[in-house]
Coordinates of C-alpha atoms and ligand atoms in Angstrom, one line a residue:
M1 CA 145.7 68.6 130.2
P2 CA 143.4 70.7 131.9
G3 CA 140.7 68.7 133.7
L4 CA 137.7 71.3 132.6
T5 CA 137.9 74.1 130.2
A6 CA 135.5 76.3 128.3
P7 CA 135.7 77.1 124.3
S8 CA 135.8 80.3 123.3
D9 CA 133.4 79.6 120.3
Y10 CA 131.0 77.7 119.5
A11 CA 132.6 75.5 117.2
E12 CA 132.2 72.3 119.7
E13 CA 129.1 72.2 120.7
P14 CA 127.6 69.2 121.2
P15 CA 125.3 67.4 118.9
R16 CA 121.1 67.7 120.0
H17 CA 117.9 66.6 119.1
P18 CA 116.4 68.1 116.2
A19 CA 112.7 68.2 117.5
L20 CA 113.7 71.4 120.4
R21 CA 113.0 74.3 119.9
I22 CA 115.6 76.8 119.6
N23 CA 115.0 80.5 121.1
S24 CA 118.6 81.2 120.6
K25 CA 122.1 79.3 118.8
E26 CA 125.0 81.1 119.6
P27 CA 124.4 80.3 123.3
F28 CA 122.3 77.5 122.5
N29 CA 118.7 78.5 123.8
A30 CA 116.6 75.9 123.7
E31 CA 113.1 74.1 125.0
P32 CA 110.8 71.1 123.9
H33 CA 107.6 72.0 121.5
R34 CA 104.4 72.4 124.0
S35 CA 102.9 68.8 123.3
A36 CA 106.4 66.7 124.1
L37 CA 107.1 68.0 127.5
V38 CA 103.9 66.1 129.5
S39 CA 104.2 63.1 127.9
S40 CA 106.6 61.9 130.9
Y41 CA 106.5 62.9 134.6
I42 CA 110.0 62.4 134.5
T43 CA 111.6 64.4 131.2
P44 CA 114.0 62.7 128.8
V45 CA 117.4 64.7 128.9
D46 CA 117.4 65.5 124.8
F47 CA 113.4 67.2 125.9
F48 CA 114.9 68.8 129.1
Y49 CA 115.1 73.4 127.7
K50 CA 118.7 74.6 127.5
R51 CA 119.9 77.7 128.5
N52 CA 123.5 78.7 128.5
H53 CA 125.4 82.1 128.5
G54 CA 128.4 81.1 126.4
P55 CA 129.1 78.4 124.9
I56 CA 129.5 74.5 126.8
P57 CA 133.1 73.6 128.6
K58 CA 134.2 70.4 128.0
V59 CA 136.3 68.3 130.0
D60 CA 140.1 66.8 128.4
D61 CA 140.7 64.3 131.2
I62 CA 138.0 63.4 133.7
S63 CA 141.1 62.7 136.0
R64 CA 142.2 65.8 136.1
Y65 CA 139.4 67.2 137.1
S66 CA 138.8 68.2 140.6
V67 CA 136.7 71.6 142.4
S68 CA 137.7 73.5 144.8
I69 CA 137.2 74.5 148.3
S70 CA 137.6 77.5 149.7
G71 CA 137.4 80.4 151.2
L72 CA 136.2 81.3 154.8
V73 CA 137.2 78.2 156.1
N74 CA 140.2 76.7 158.1
K75 CA 140.8 73.9 155.5
H76 CA 141.3 74.2 151.7
I77 CA 140.9 71.0 149.6
Q78 CA 140.3 69.6 146.4
L79 CA 138.2 66.9 145.0
S80 CA 138.4 64.3 142.5
M81 CA 135.7 63.2 140.9
D82 CA 135.9 59.9 142.7
D83 CA 136.2 62.2 146.3
I84 CA 132.5 63.1 145.1
R85 CA 131.8 59.7 144.3
M86 CA 132.9 58.5 147.4
L87 CA 130.2 60.2 149.5
P88 CA 127.1 59.2 149.6
K89 CA 124.4 59.2 147.2
Y90 CA 121.4 60.8 146.7
N91 CA 118.3 61.0 144.1
V92 CA 116.1 63.6 144.4
T93 CA 113.9 64.1 141.5
A94 CA 113.3 68.1 141.3
T95 CA 111.7 70.4 138.9
L96 CA 113.9 72.6 137.5
Q97 CA 112.6 75.6 135.6
C98 CA 113.9 79.1 134.7
A99 CA 113.1 82.3 135.9
G100 CA 112.2 83.7 132.4
N101 CA 110.0 80.7 131.4
K102 CA 106.7 82.0 130.0
R103 CA 108.4 85.0 129.4
T104 CA 106.8 85.5 125.0
A105 CA 104.1 85.9 126.9
M106 CA 105.5 88.5 129.4
S107 CA 106.2 90.6 126.4
K108 CA 102.9 91.0 124.5
V109 CA 101.7 93.8 127.6
R110 CA 105.3 95.1 126.9
K111 CA 108.5 94.6 125.5
V112 CA 110.9 93.5 128.0
R113 CA 114.3 91.7 127.4
G114 CA 116.2 88.1 127.5
V115 CA 116.0 85.1 125.6
G116 CA 111.7 84.5 124.4
W117 CA 110.8 81.4 126.4
D118 CA 107.4 79.5 125.7
V119 CA 106.8 77.7 128.4
S120 CA 108.7 74.7 128.1
A121 CA 112.1 76.6 129.9
L122 CA 111.8 73.7 132.8
G123 CA 111.5 70.1 132.9
N124 CA 111.4 67.6 136.1
A125 CA 114.4 65.3 136.1
T126 CA 115.7 62.5 138.9
W127 CA 119.5 64.1 140.1
G128 CA 122.0 61.6 141.0
G129 CA 124.9 62.7 143.1
A130 CA 126.1 63.9 146.5
K131 CA 124.6 66.4 148.7
L132 CA 126.4 69.6 149.6
S133 CA 125.9 69.4 153.1
D134 CA 128.2 66.9 153.2
V135 CA 130.9 68.0 150.8
L136 CA 130.9 71.0 153.5
E137 CA 131.3 68.6 155.8
L138 CA 134.8 67.8 154.6
V139 CA 136.3 71.1 155.3
G140 CA 134.7 71.4 158.8
I141 CA 131.4 73.0 158.4
H142 CA 128.6 71.3 160.5
K143 CA 125.1 70.9 159.1
L144 CA 122.8 73.6 159.8
S145 CA 124.8 76.1 160.5
S146 CA 124.3 79.9 159.0
V147 CA 128.1 81.3 159.8
T148 CA 131.5 79.2 159.6
S149 CA 133.9 80.6 162.3
L150 CA 136.1 82.7 159.7
G151 CA 132.2 84.7 159.6
G152 CA 131.3 83.1 155.6
K153 CA 128.0 83.3 155.3
H154 CA 127.6 82.2 151.5
V155 CA 128.5 79.4 149.0
E156 CA 129.1 80.7 145.9
F157 CA 129.7 78.2 142.9
V158 CA 131.8 79.3 140.2
S159 CA 131.5 77.7 137.0
V160 CA 134.5 77.8 133.8
D161 CA 132.5 78.6 131.2
R162 CA 132.7 82.7 129.1
C163 CA 129.4 84.4 129.5
K164 CA 129.3 87.7 128.0
E165 CA 127.3 89.3 130.7
E166 CA 130.4 88.2 133.1
K167 CA 132.5 90.1 130.6
G168 CA 134.2 87.0 129.7
G169 CA 134.2 85.3 133.0
P170 CA 132.3 82.5 134.2
Y171 CA 129.0 81.8 135.4
K172 CA 128.6 82.2 139.2
A173 CA 126.0 82.4 141.4
S174 CA 125.5 81.9 145.4
I175 CA 122.7 80.8 148.1
P176 CA 122.9 81.2 152.2
L177 CA 125.3 78.2 154.1
K178 CA 122.4 77.6 156.2
Q179 CA 120.7 75.8 152.8
A180 CA 123.8 74.9 151.9
T181 CA 124.5 73.3 155.0
D182 CA 120.5 71.6 155.5
P183 CA 120.5 68.3 154.8
D184 CA 116.5 68.2 154.5
A185 CA 117.1 71.0 151.5
D186 CA 118.3 68.4 149.5
V187 CA 121.3 70.7 147.5
L188 CA 123.1 68.5 145.2
L189 CA 125.9 68.3 143.6
A190 CA 124.9 66.3 140.7
Y191 CA 127.1 63.8 138.1
E192 CA 124.0 62.0 136.9
M193 CA 120.5 62.5 135.3
N194 CA 117.7 60.8 135.4
G195 CA 120.4 57.8 136.2
E196 CA 122.7 58.4 133.3
T197 CA 125.9 60.8 133.4
I198 CA 125.1 63.8 133.0
N199 CA 125.4 65.2 129.7
R200 CA 127.9 68.2 128.6
D201 CA 124.8 70.7 127.9
H202 CA 123.3 70.2 131.7
G203 CA 126.4 70.5 133.2
Y204 CA 129.2 67.7 133.1
P205 CA 131.0 66.3 134.8
L206 CA 129.0 68.3 137.5
R207 CA 126.7 70.5 138.9
V208 CA 124.5 71.9 141.5
V209 CA 121.1 71.0 141.8
V210 CA 119.3 73.9 143.9
P211 CA 115.7 72.3 144.6
G212 CA 112.6 74.9 144.5
V213 CA 114.5 77.4 143.2
I214 CA 115.1 79.4 139.9
G215 CA 117.1 78.1 137.2
A216 CA 120.1 80.8 137.7
R217 CA 120.9 79.4 141.0
S218 CA 121.9 75.7 140.1
V219 CA 125.7 76.4 138.3
K220 CA 127.0 73.8 135.9
W221 CA 130.3 72.5 135.3
L222 CA 131.1 73.5 138.4
D223 CA 134.5 74.7 139.1
S224 CA 135.2 75.8 142.9
I225 CA 133.0 76.7 146.0
N226 CA 133.9 79.7 147.7
I227 CA 132.9 80.3 151.0
I228 CA 132.3 83.9 151.1
K229 CA 131.0 86.7 153.2
E230 CA 128.9 88.1 151.7
E231 CA 125.9 87.1 148.6
C232 CA 128.1 86.4 144.9
Q233 CA 128.5 89.9 143.5
G234 CA 128.2 88.4 140.3
F235 CA 125.9 90.1 136.9
F236 CA 123.6 86.9 137.4
M237 CA 123.0 87.7 141.2
Q238 CA 122.9 91.5 141.2
K239 CA 121.8 92.5 138.2
D240 CA 119.9 90.1 137.2
Y241 CA 117.2 87.5 138.3
K242 CA 115.4 90.2 140.6
M243 CA 112.0 91.0 140.5
F244 CA 111.1 94.0 140.1
P245 CA 107.3 96.1 140.2
P246 CA 105.5 96.9 137.1
T247 CA 107.0 101.1 137.9
V248 CA 110.5 100.6 137.3
D249 CA 112.4 100.4 134.2
W250 CA 115.3 100.6 132.3
D251 CA 115.5 104.6 132.8
N252 CA 115.0 104.1 136.4
I253 CA 116.4 101.2 137.2
N254 CA 118.2 100.8 140.9
W255 CA 119.1 97.3 140.7
S256 CA 120.6 97.5 144.7
T257 CA 117.4 98.2 145.9
R258 CA 116.5 94.0 145.1
R259 CA 117.7 91.3 146.4
P260 CA 118.3 88.0 143.8
Q261 CA 115.6 85.9 143.5
M262 CA 115.3 83.0 144.9
D263 CA 112.3 80.4 145.3
F264 CA 110.0 79.8 142.7
P265 CA 106.6 81.3 142.9
V266 CA 103.5 79.1 142.0
Q267 CA 103.4 78.3 138.6
S268 CA 101.2 76.4 136.0
S269 CA 101.1 75.8 132.2
L270 CA 98.6 73.7 130.0
F271 CA 99.3 71.8 127.4
Y272 CA 97.6 69.3 125.3
L273 CA 93.9 68.8 124.2
N274 CA 92.7 65.7 123.1
F275 CA 90.1 65.5 121.1
F276 CA 87.7 62.6 120.8
L277 CA 86.0 63.3 117.6
D278 CA 82.1 62.3 117.5
L279 CA 82.2 59.8 114.1
T280 CA 85.4 58.6 113.6
K281 CA 85.9 57.5 117.4
Q282 CA 89.7 58.4 116.1
S283 CA 90.9 60.7 118.5
A284 CA 93.6 63.4 117.5
I285 CA 95.8 66.0 119.4
C286 CA 96.3 68.7 118.6
T287 CA 98.8 71.1 119.6
L288 CA 98.4 73.9 121.6
E289 CA 99.1 78.3 121.2
D290 CA 97.4 80.5 122.8
V291 CA 94.9 80.7 120.1
D292 CA 93.6 77.3 119.1
V293 CA 91.7 75.9 116.2
I294 CA 89.3 72.5 117.8
K295 CA 86.1 70.7 117.1
E296 CA 83.9 71.5 120.0
G297 CA 83.4 68.3 121.8
K298 CA 85.3 67.0 124.6
A299 CA 88.9 67.0 125.1
R300 CA 91.7 66.4 127.5
I301 CA 93.5 69.3 128.8
A302 CA 96.3 68.4 130.3
G303 CA 99.5 70.1 131.8
Y304 CA 101.6 70.7 134.5
A305 CA 102.1 72.8 138.1
V306 CA 105.3 73.5 139.8
S307 CA 106.0 75.6 143.2
G308 CA 109.0 76.4 144.9
G309 CA 111.0 76.5 148.4
G310 CA 109.4 72.7 148.8
R311 CA 105.7 74.4 149.0
G312 CA 104.2 71.3 146.9
I313 CA 101.1 71.2 145.0
E314 CA 97.4 71.4 146.8
R315 CA 96.0 71.5 144.0
V316 CA 94.5 72.9 139.7
D317 CA 91.8 74.4 139.0
I318 CA 90.3 74.6 135.7
S319 CA 88.6 76.6 133.6
V320 CA 86.8 76.3 130.3
D321 CA 84.7 79.5 130.4
G322 CA 87.7 81.7 130.5
G323 CA 88.0 81.9 134.7
K324 CA 83.5 81.8 135.2
T325 CA 83.5 78.3 136.6
W326 CA 86.4 75.7 137.8
V327 CA 86.4 72.1 137.9
E328 CA 89.3 70.2 140.2
A329 CA 92.2 68.6 137.5
H330 CA 93.3 65.1 139.0
R331 CA 97.4 64.3 139.0
Y332 CA 98.1 61.2 136.2
Q333 CA 102.2 62.2 137.8
K334 CA 103.9 58.6 138.2
S335 CA 102.8 56.3 136.3
N336 CA 105.8 54.6 135.3
V337 CA 108.2 56.2 137.1
P338 CA 111.6 54.7 137.5
Y339 CA 111.3 56.9 141.0
V340 CA 114.1 56.4 142.8
S341 CA 114.4 58.2 146.4
D342 CA 114.5 58.3 149.6
G343 CA 111.1 59.5 151.7
A344 CA 109.0 60.1 150.4
Q345 CA 109.3 63.7 151.0
S346 CA 111.6 64.4 147.8
D347 CA 108.8 64.4 145.5
K348 CA 108.4 68.0 147.1
W349 CA 110.4 69.5 144.7
A350 CA 108.8 68.4 141.3
W351 CA 106.0 69.2 139.4
V352 CA 102.5 67.9 139.5
L353 CA 101.2 66.6 136.0
F354 CA 97.3 67.2 135.7
E355 CA 94.3 66.3 133.4
A356 CA 90.6 66.7 133.2
T357 CA 87.7 65.9 130.6
L358 CA 86.0 68.3 129.9
D359 CA 83.0 69.5 127.7
I360 CA 84.2 72.0 125.7
P361 CA 82.0 74.6 124.5
P362 CA 81.5 77.0 122.3
N363 CA 84.6 80.0 121.7
A364 CA 85.9 78.4 125.1
E365 CA 88.8 79.9 127.0
I366 CA 90.7 77.5 128.8
V367 CA 92.4 78.3 132.3
A368 CA 94.2 76.9 134.4
K369 CA 95.2 77.6 138.1
A370 CA 97.2 76.1 140.2
V371 CA 97.4 76.5 144.4
D372 CA 100.4 75.9 146.1
S373 CA 101.0 73.7 149.7
A374 CA 100.6 77.5 151.6
A375 CA 97.4 78.0 149.6
N376 CA 99.6 80.4 147.5
I377 CA 97.6 81.6 144.1
Q378 CA 98.4 82.6 140.5
P379 CA 97.8 86.0 139.6
E380 CA 95.6 85.9 137.1
K381 CA 96.6 88.5 134.9
V382 CA 100.5 88.9 133.3
E383 CA 99.7 92.9 133.5
D384 CA 100.1 93.1 137.3
I385 CA 102.8 91.2 137.6
W386 CA 105.1 92.6 134.0
N387 CA 108.9 93.5 135.4
L388 CA 111.5 94.9 132.9
R389 CA 113.7 91.5 133.2
G390 CA 110.3 89.5 132.0
I391 CA 110.8 86.8 134.7
L392 CA 108.7 84.9 136.5
N393 CA 105.7 85.1 134.5
T394 CA 103.3 83.1 136.6
S395 CA 100.0 84.4 135.4
W396 CA 96.5 82.0 134.5
H397 CA 97.5 80.1 131.0
R398 CA 94.9 81.0 128.6
I399 CA 93.8 79.2 125.6
K400 CA 91.3 80.5 123.5
I401 CA 89.6 78.4 120.8
Q402 CA 87.9 78.5 117.7
N403 CA 85.3 76.7 116.9
T404 CA 86.1 75.3 113.1
S405 CA 87.4 71.8 113.3
C406 CA 90.3 70.5 114.9
V407 CA 93.3 71.4 111.9
S408 CA 96.3 70.2 113.4
R409 CA 97.9 66.8 113.8
S410 CA 101.4 67.8 116.3
K411 CA 104.6 66.1 115.9
M412 CA 105.1 64.6 119.1
Ligands
MTE1 N1 127.2 77.5 134.3 C1 126.3 78.4 134.6 N2 125.7 77.8 134.6 C2 124.1 77.7 134.5 C3 124.2 79.0 133.5 C4 124.9 78.8 132.8 O1 125.1 80.1 131.4 N3 126.0 78.7 132.9 N4 123.0 79.0 133.1 C5 122.2 78.6 134.7 C6 120.3 78.7 134.2 S1 120.3 81.1 133.7 C7 119.5 78.2 134.2 S2 117.4 78.1 133.8 C8 119.7 76.8 134.2 C9 119.5 75.8 132.9 O2 120.4 74.6 133.2 P1 119.9 73.4 131.8 O3 120.5 74.1 130.7 O4 120.4 72.6 132.6 O5 118.8 73.0 131.8 O6 121.1 76.8 134.5 C10 121.9 77.6 135.3 N5 123.0 77.0 135.6
MO2 MO1 117.8 80.6 133.8

């Protein structure tokens, strides 16, 4: 029996939480409802978005599973799970975000291609595993190398799943050797998610986690690692997940003119409002959709903010008048967090949860914008960043409020 195999159909999918919002069934693509996401700093595995391009691979016999490392290196090896577990284990808390997060809002401007995600195609987890920089030392590649003696400059990760975009072949992606061999880049071969064995949906038995980079480069169900000269030529590197200007459409696209997207830009989204109803002193939570119906009064506004490349969040501004005036939100992250990490620097890969309690004027328009540590600020209008694949919608999240009473109680 082979170690890791890919089914050709969807008969053996793993069980999933019934509260997920399913955007596509086969392949399974789902995200939590808005109100469920920001209730904890660490996203529970059940509520972590799931983004797949084919049926979920399965392990028949873990003792036969191995990852091969080959290509432009003098030594080629196969590593079993035991070999990988023998290396020093690191826990890195990192937010993984799909480049297509908030695509639905972009498609309202003009049609885009791709799975229709709301604002929850991301999650924050503590990933446990070996550092890729330690693994590559086993084949003689030193830390902080940008080229091997045989001319290898990129590290390609290959899975076993069958993706129609790859004509039935496996999902693959690459990162530069320099990043792969940098211990501070925290690239992991992860076998744990939030302290437990990583589950099938998220890459069991082993996945790559590339912190600060779009989710597409964090290859699940890892089968082999190849040291190559040029970046990976797979579909998801070359014909997808690239950022084009608003002038480019399907009739004039030239994929080779752009580089594969790596770092995620600064991003934020608003989440729930917690209304302090004057009369009853009870609080009701209204699920935020982009147009909400509420009673005027004070509201607790919450959300997430995250940036790529290890650029932490500097601040989040909130407006209740569509962006004319702003107040600074404060962070509420890290309460009750079983935060196992090796040093303060690790939280640079993680999101910041923010909140503010504000008076909501009649016909309010609530807006959030985040600023990262390099002072990058989210773009105001989605129109300005529209692109045909609908990726990287980091424009200000706006919620228009109509003044009536709060009608909905969310299902948490
Ligand atoms: N093997 C494999 N790896 C993959 C994918 C995939 O379809 N197959 N999807 C990628 C994309 S686009 C994203 S956003 C993340 C999603 O990871 P998650 O499902 O654990 O949230 O995995 C990436 N790694
Ligand atoms: Mo993605």
